[in-house]
GROMACS .gro file of C-alpha atoms in nm:
model
  264
    1MET     CA    1  -0.347  -0.333  -2.418
    2ARG     CA    2  -0.077  -0.366  -2.155
    3GLU     CA    3   0.070  -0.047  -2.019
    4ASN     CA    4   0.443  -0.004  -1.968
    5PRO     CA    5   0.450  -0.053  -1.590
    6GLY     CA    6   0.552   0.254  -1.395
    7GLU     CA    7   0.716   0.432  -1.689
    8GLU     CA    8   0.612   0.778  -1.569
    9ASP     CA    9   0.722   0.696  -1.215
   10ARG     CA   10   1.064   0.578  -1.335
   11ASN     CA   11   1.106   0.895  -1.539
   12SER     CA   12   1.030   1.106  -1.231
   13GLY     CA   13   1.263   0.897  -1.015
   14GLN     CA   14   0.979   0.791  -0.787
   15VAL     CA   15   0.897   0.432  -0.696
   16PRO     CA   16   0.523   0.365  -0.743
   17LYS     CA   17   0.337   0.293  -0.423
   18VAL     CA   18   0.180  -0.014  -0.588
   19ARG     CA   19   0.311  -0.191  -0.896
   20ALA     CA   20   0.218  -0.515  -1.072
   21GLU     CA   21   0.475  -0.666  -1.307
   22GLY     CA   22   0.351  -0.951  -1.525
   23PHE     CA   23   0.124  -1.051  -1.237
   24SER     CA   24  -0.114  -1.343  -1.291
   25PHE     CA   25  -0.336  -1.500  -1.028
   26PHE     CA   26  -0.499  -1.842  -1.038
   27TYR     CA   27  -0.782  -2.014  -0.854
   28GLY     CA   28  -0.680  -2.370  -0.925
   29LYS     CA   29  -0.651  -2.379  -1.306
   30VAL     CA   30  -0.866  -2.070  -1.356
   31GLU     CA   31  -0.661  -1.762  -1.444
   32ALA     CA   32  -0.838  -1.469  -1.277
   33LEU     CA   33  -0.567  -1.213  -1.361
   34ARG     CA   34  -0.351  -1.238  -1.671
   35SER     CA   35  -0.003  -1.083  -1.697
   36LEU     CA   36  -0.108  -0.761  -1.529
   37ASP     CA   37   0.125  -0.461  -1.562
   38LEU     CA   38  -0.001  -0.166  -1.361
   39SER     CA   39   0.144   0.108  -1.143
   40VAL     CA   40  -0.023   0.338  -0.890
   41PRO     CA   41   0.163   0.646  -0.761
   42GLU     CA   42   0.167   0.745  -0.396
   43ASN     CA   43  -0.114   0.974  -0.280
   44SER     CA   44  -0.339   0.915  -0.578
   45LEU     CA   45  -0.680   0.773  -0.662
   46LEU     CA   46  -0.721   0.483  -0.903
   47THR     CA   47  -1.065   0.350  -0.991
   48ILE     CA   48  -1.075  -0.001  -1.138
   49MET     CA   49  -1.392  -0.063  -1.336
   50GLY     CA   50  -1.511  -0.367  -1.523
   51PRO     CA   51  -1.788  -0.627  -1.539
   52THR     CA   52  -1.833  -0.910  -1.291
   53GLY     CA   53  -1.558  -1.168  -1.325
   54SER     CA   54  -1.300  -0.928  -1.467
   55GLY     CA   55  -1.054  -0.975  -1.178
   56LYS     CA   56  -1.111  -0.644  -0.997
   57THR     CA   57  -1.168  -0.788  -0.649
   58THR     CA   58  -0.901  -1.053  -0.702
   59PHE     CA   59  -0.648  -0.776  -0.756
   60LEU     CA   60  -0.748  -0.600  -0.433
   61LYS     CA   61  -0.733  -0.921  -0.230
   62ALA     CA   62  -0.397  -1.008  -0.380
   63LEU     CA   63  -0.257  -0.674  -0.263
   64ASN     CA   64  -0.312  -0.754   0.105
   65ARG     CA   65  -0.308  -1.131   0.057
   66LEU     CA   66  -0.664  -1.204   0.162
   67ASN     CA   67  -0.656  -1.467  -0.111
   68ASP     CA   68  -0.413  -1.664   0.106
   69ARG     CA   69  -0.722  -1.800   0.280
   70VAL     CA   70  -0.850  -1.960  -0.042
   71GLN     CA   71  -0.715  -2.310  -0.106
   72GLY     CA   72  -0.560  -2.389  -0.442
   73THR     CA   73  -0.454  -2.035  -0.533
   74HIS     CA   74  -0.117  -1.939  -0.677
   75HIS     CA   75   0.039  -1.655  -0.871
   76THR     CA   76   0.318  -1.570  -1.111
   77GLY     CA   77   0.496  -1.239  -1.162
   78SER     CA   78   0.541  -0.971  -0.898
   79LEU     CA   79   0.310  -0.747  -0.695
   80LEU     CA   80   0.506  -0.470  -0.526
   81LEU     CA   81   0.438  -0.228  -0.240
   82ASN     CA   82   0.705   0.044  -0.217
   83GLY     CA   83   0.917  -0.168  -0.451
   84GLU     CA   84   0.900  -0.482  -0.233
   85ASP     CA   85   0.709  -0.795  -0.336
   86VAL     CA   86   0.410  -0.852  -0.107
   87TYR     CA   87   0.459  -1.226  -0.169
   88GLY     CA   88   0.827  -1.214  -0.084
   89LYS     CA   89   0.988  -1.430   0.181
   90GLY     CA   90   0.970  -1.290   0.531
   91VAL     CA   91   0.672  -1.062   0.464
   92ASP     CA   92   0.469  -1.007   0.782
   93VAL     CA   93   0.117  -1.063   0.647
   94ALA     CA   94  -0.053  -0.912   0.954
   95ASP     CA   95   0.153  -0.594   0.912
   96LEU     CA   96   0.085  -0.594   0.537
   97ARG     CA   97  -0.289  -0.595   0.605
   98ARG     CA   98  -0.246  -0.299   0.838
   99ARG     CA   99  -0.049  -0.110   0.575
  100VAL     CA  100  -0.297  -0.205   0.302
  101GLY     CA  101  -0.643  -0.170   0.456
  102MET     CA  102  -0.962  -0.286   0.288
  103VAL     CA  103  -1.324  -0.170   0.299
  104PHE     CA  104  -1.577  -0.419   0.165
  105ALA     CA  105  -1.909  -0.371  -0.013
  106LEU     CA  106  -2.115  -0.468   0.291
  107PRO     CA  107  -2.027  -0.280   0.610
  108VAL     CA  108  -2.022  -0.514   0.908
  109PRO     CA  109  -1.969  -0.318   1.230
  110LEU     CA  110  -1.835  -0.506   1.529
  111PRO     CA  111  -2.106  -0.571   1.792
  112MET     CA  112  -1.978  -0.297   2.020
  113SER     CA  113  -1.987   0.081   2.054
  114ILE     CA  114  -1.887   0.327   1.784
  115TYR     CA  115  -1.580   0.419   1.990
  116GLU     CA  116  -1.471   0.060   2.043
  117ASN     CA  117  -1.514  -0.021   1.673
  118VAL     CA  118  -1.253   0.240   1.586
  119ALA     CA  119  -1.030   0.168   1.888
  120PHE     CA  120  -1.027  -0.207   1.820
  121GLY     CA  121  -0.734  -0.203   1.576
  122PRO     CA  122  -0.512   0.029   1.780
  123ARG     CA  123  -0.581  -0.179   2.093
  124LYS     CA  124  -0.469  -0.491   1.902
  125GLN     CA  125  -0.149  -0.302   1.820
  126GLY     CA  126  -0.085  -0.259   2.192
  127ILE     CA  127  -0.208   0.097   2.244
  128SER     CA  128  -0.379   0.117   2.584
  129SER     CA  129  -0.355   0.484   2.683
  130LYS     CA  130  -0.707   0.628   2.703
  131LYS     CA  131  -0.581   0.970   2.595
  132ARG     CA  132  -0.402   0.826   2.294
  133LEU     CA  133  -0.701   0.613   2.196
  134ASP     CA  134  -0.930   0.916   2.225
  135GLU     CA  135  -0.701   1.106   1.987
  136ILE     CA  136  -0.688   0.818   1.738
  137VAL     CA  137  -1.066   0.763   1.741
  138GLU     CA  138  -1.146   1.131   1.691
  139LYS     CA  139  -0.889   1.173   1.413
  140ALA     CA  140  -1.014   0.863   1.228
  141LEU     CA  141  -1.379   0.964   1.256
  142VAL     CA  142  -1.298   1.317   1.139
  143SER     CA  143  -1.102   1.182   0.844
  144ALA     CA  144  -1.393   0.952   0.755
  145ALA     CA  145  -1.632   1.251   0.762
  146ILE     CA  146  -1.855   1.104   1.031
  147TRP     CA  147  -1.729   1.272   1.351
  148ASP     CA  148  -1.994   1.545   1.360
  149GLU     CA  149  -2.269   1.284   1.327
  150VAL     CA  150  -2.152   1.057   1.608
  151LYS     CA  151  -1.937   1.262   1.849
  152ASP     CA  152  -2.219   1.287   2.103
  153ARG     CA  153  -2.298   0.913   2.100
  154LEU     CA  154  -1.967   0.733   2.082
  155ASP     CA  155  -2.086   0.486   2.343
  156SER     CA  156  -2.388   0.387   2.132
  157SER     CA  157  -2.396   0.063   1.938
  158ALA     CA  158  -2.241   0.091   1.594
  159GLU     CA  159  -2.513  -0.142   1.466
  160LYS     CA  160  -2.768   0.140   1.511
  161LEU     CA  161  -2.599   0.356   1.248
  162SER     CA  162  -2.741   0.389   0.898
  163GLY     CA  163  -2.584   0.195   0.612
  164GLY     CA  164  -2.394   0.498   0.487
  165GLN     CA  165  -2.269   0.579   0.837
  166GLN     CA  166  -2.162   0.220   0.891
  167GLN     CA  167  -1.960   0.230   0.570
  168ARG     CA  168  -1.782   0.548   0.682
  169LEU     CA  169  -1.726   0.385   1.022
  170SER     CA  170  -1.566   0.091   0.841
  171LEU     CA  171  -1.336   0.339   0.669
  172ALA     CA  172  -1.257   0.503   1.005
  173ARG     CA  173  -1.156   0.161   1.141
  174VAL     CA  174  -0.908   0.125   0.855
  175LEU     CA  175  -0.773   0.478   0.903
  176ALA     CA  176  -0.724   0.422   1.277
  177VAL     CA  177  -0.432   0.185   1.214
  178GLU     CA  178  -0.255   0.433   0.983
  179PRO     CA  179  -0.249   0.248   0.650
  180GLU     CA  180  -0.049   0.349   0.345
  181VAL     CA  181  -0.300   0.215   0.091
  182ILE     CA  182  -0.679   0.202   0.117
  183LEU     CA  183  -0.865  -0.055  -0.093
  184LEU     CA  184  -1.241  -0.025  -0.144
  185ASP     CA  185  -1.444  -0.301  -0.307
  186GLU     CA  186  -1.777  -0.165  -0.433
  187PRO     CA  187  -1.817   0.043  -0.112
  188THR     CA  188  -2.134   0.221  -0.229
  189SER     CA  189  -2.317  -0.071  -0.390
  190GLY     CA  190  -2.585  -0.085  -0.119
  191LEU     CA  191  -2.606   0.285  -0.039
  192ASP     CA  192  -2.853   0.558  -0.131
  193PRO     CA  193  -2.744   0.840  -0.367
  194LEU     CA  194  -2.669   1.087  -0.085
  195SER     CA  195  -2.450   0.840   0.106
  196THR     CA  196  -2.280   0.744  -0.221
  197MET     CA  197  -2.199   1.108  -0.289
  198LYS     CA  198  -2.045   1.150   0.059
  199ILE     CA  199  -1.822   0.845   0.008
  200GLU     CA  200  -1.709   0.961  -0.336
  201GLU     CA  201  -1.625   1.310  -0.207
  202LEU     CA  202  -1.437   1.155   0.083
  203LEU     CA  203  -1.222   0.940  -0.146
  204ARG     CA  204  -1.106   1.244  -0.340
  205VAL     CA  205  -0.999   1.411  -0.014
  206LEU     CA  206  -0.827   1.099   0.121
  207SER     CA  207  -0.624   1.055  -0.198
  208ARG     CA  208  -0.424   1.363  -0.099
  209SER     CA  209  -0.278   1.169   0.195
  210TYR     CA  210  -0.322   0.802   0.099
  211THR     CA  211  -0.303   0.582  -0.207
  212VAL     CA  212  -0.667   0.492  -0.274
  213ILE     CA  213  -0.779   0.210  -0.504
  214LEU     CA  214  -1.153   0.186  -0.566
  215VAL     CA  215  -1.326  -0.101  -0.742
  216THR     CA  216  -1.661  -0.041  -0.911
  217HIS     CA  217  -1.876  -0.207  -1.175
  218ASN     CA  218  -2.033   0.132  -1.248
  219PRO     CA  219  -1.856   0.342  -1.517
  220VAL     CA  220  -2.067   0.644  -1.421
  221GLN     CA  221  -1.916   0.632  -1.072
  222ALA     CA  222  -1.565   0.600  -1.217
  223ALA     CA  223  -1.630   0.913  -1.423
  224ARG     CA  224  -1.760   1.105  -1.121
  225VAL     CA  225  -1.473   1.013  -0.892
  226GLN     CA  226  -1.216   1.123  -1.153
  227GLY     CA  227  -0.847   1.048  -1.094
  228GLU     CA  228  -0.701   0.760  -1.294
  229VAL     CA  229  -0.922   0.481  -1.427
  230ALA     CA  230  -0.824   0.126  -1.523
  231PHE     CA  231  -1.058  -0.097  -1.721
  232PHE     CA  232  -1.032  -0.470  -1.648
  233TYR     CA  233  -1.193  -0.728  -1.874
  234MET     CA  234  -1.168  -1.106  -1.837
  235GLY     CA  235  -0.863  -1.080  -1.614
  236GLU     CA  236  -0.673  -0.837  -1.835
  237LEU     CA  237  -0.594  -0.469  -1.805
  238VAL     CA  238  -0.742  -0.329  -2.124
  239GLU     CA  239  -0.638   0.031  -2.070
  240LYS     CA  240  -0.559   0.287  -1.802
  241GLY     CA  241  -0.560   0.666  -1.809
  242PRO     CA  242  -0.712   0.984  -1.669
  243ALA     CA  243  -1.090   0.969  -1.632
  244SER     CA  244  -1.111   1.302  -1.813
  245SER     CA  245  -0.981   1.141  -2.133
  246MET     CA  246  -1.094   0.779  -2.100
  247PHE     CA  247  -1.461   0.872  -2.096
  248VAL     CA  248  -1.419   1.104  -2.394
  249ARG     CA  249  -1.169   0.915  -2.610
  250PRO     CA  250  -1.121   0.553  -2.498
  251LYS     CA  251  -0.837   0.381  -2.681
  252ASP     CA  252  -0.991   0.034  -2.697
  253LYS     CA  253  -1.325  -0.066  -2.851
  254ARG     CA  254  -1.399  -0.289  -2.550
  255THR     CA  255  -1.367   0.011  -2.318
  256GLU     CA  256  -1.598   0.215  -2.537
  257ASP     CA  257  -1.855  -0.065  -2.545
  258TYR     CA  258  -1.843  -0.098  -2.167
  259ILE     CA  259  -1.880   0.270  -2.080
  260THR     CA  260  -2.162   0.311  -2.332
  261GLY     CA  261  -2.353   0.020  -2.177
  262LYS     CA  262  -2.325  -0.232  -2.461
  263PHE     CA  263  -2.222  -0.490  -2.202
  264GLY     CA  264  -2.163  -0.489  -1.828
   0.00000   0.00000   0.00000
């Protein structure tokens, strides 16, 4: 099933923060995404679920053009941020990646202090004032729900943090450069249940101020996080809707089979 892209947003007069229009993406001759039509409103949370190989991560990487680094890729259709094609001529890719930040499954802190991990991005942007950097670091760590755990050891190595703390630090690094969209690719896959719960709670809070797109292979997590859910299968968007209804009355048999564990 292909949704009518952005119909609700057009009716409300609002341009979706993210919108795919007939978007297909290829690795050589392999079509990883097929004629994708999908819209994501500003300040919302969308969880994309689906089995391995369904195109979830490809979609995230296409949004901030990380796939540019892979030889032999190409796309058709449009992928829009605030109504402008991210593959359009003259797009500043470095600025795009600031505006559309990404948190990966495996947190990899920079080999430096907690403070310098968060300050790294703002420094690259030319901010050198110690007072301003202090404000940015504290705000980002507070927003990532890790400030209280690290405020007394900001000069300590980030590599000494636990896995869950490192993942929230990775999120703080993204927040420090003031993105518009936050992408998360299986961010809790290696975390314990308590750390997973903290990340999921944090995403619901962040979606009030940012557009958050979470990728997971776990339908139970998609149900817990709530918001909107999109089910991808073999490069296609099968269906999209509120979690509250999708997990009770899925429209497509493939969605029902996936969320009930018949395949995954």
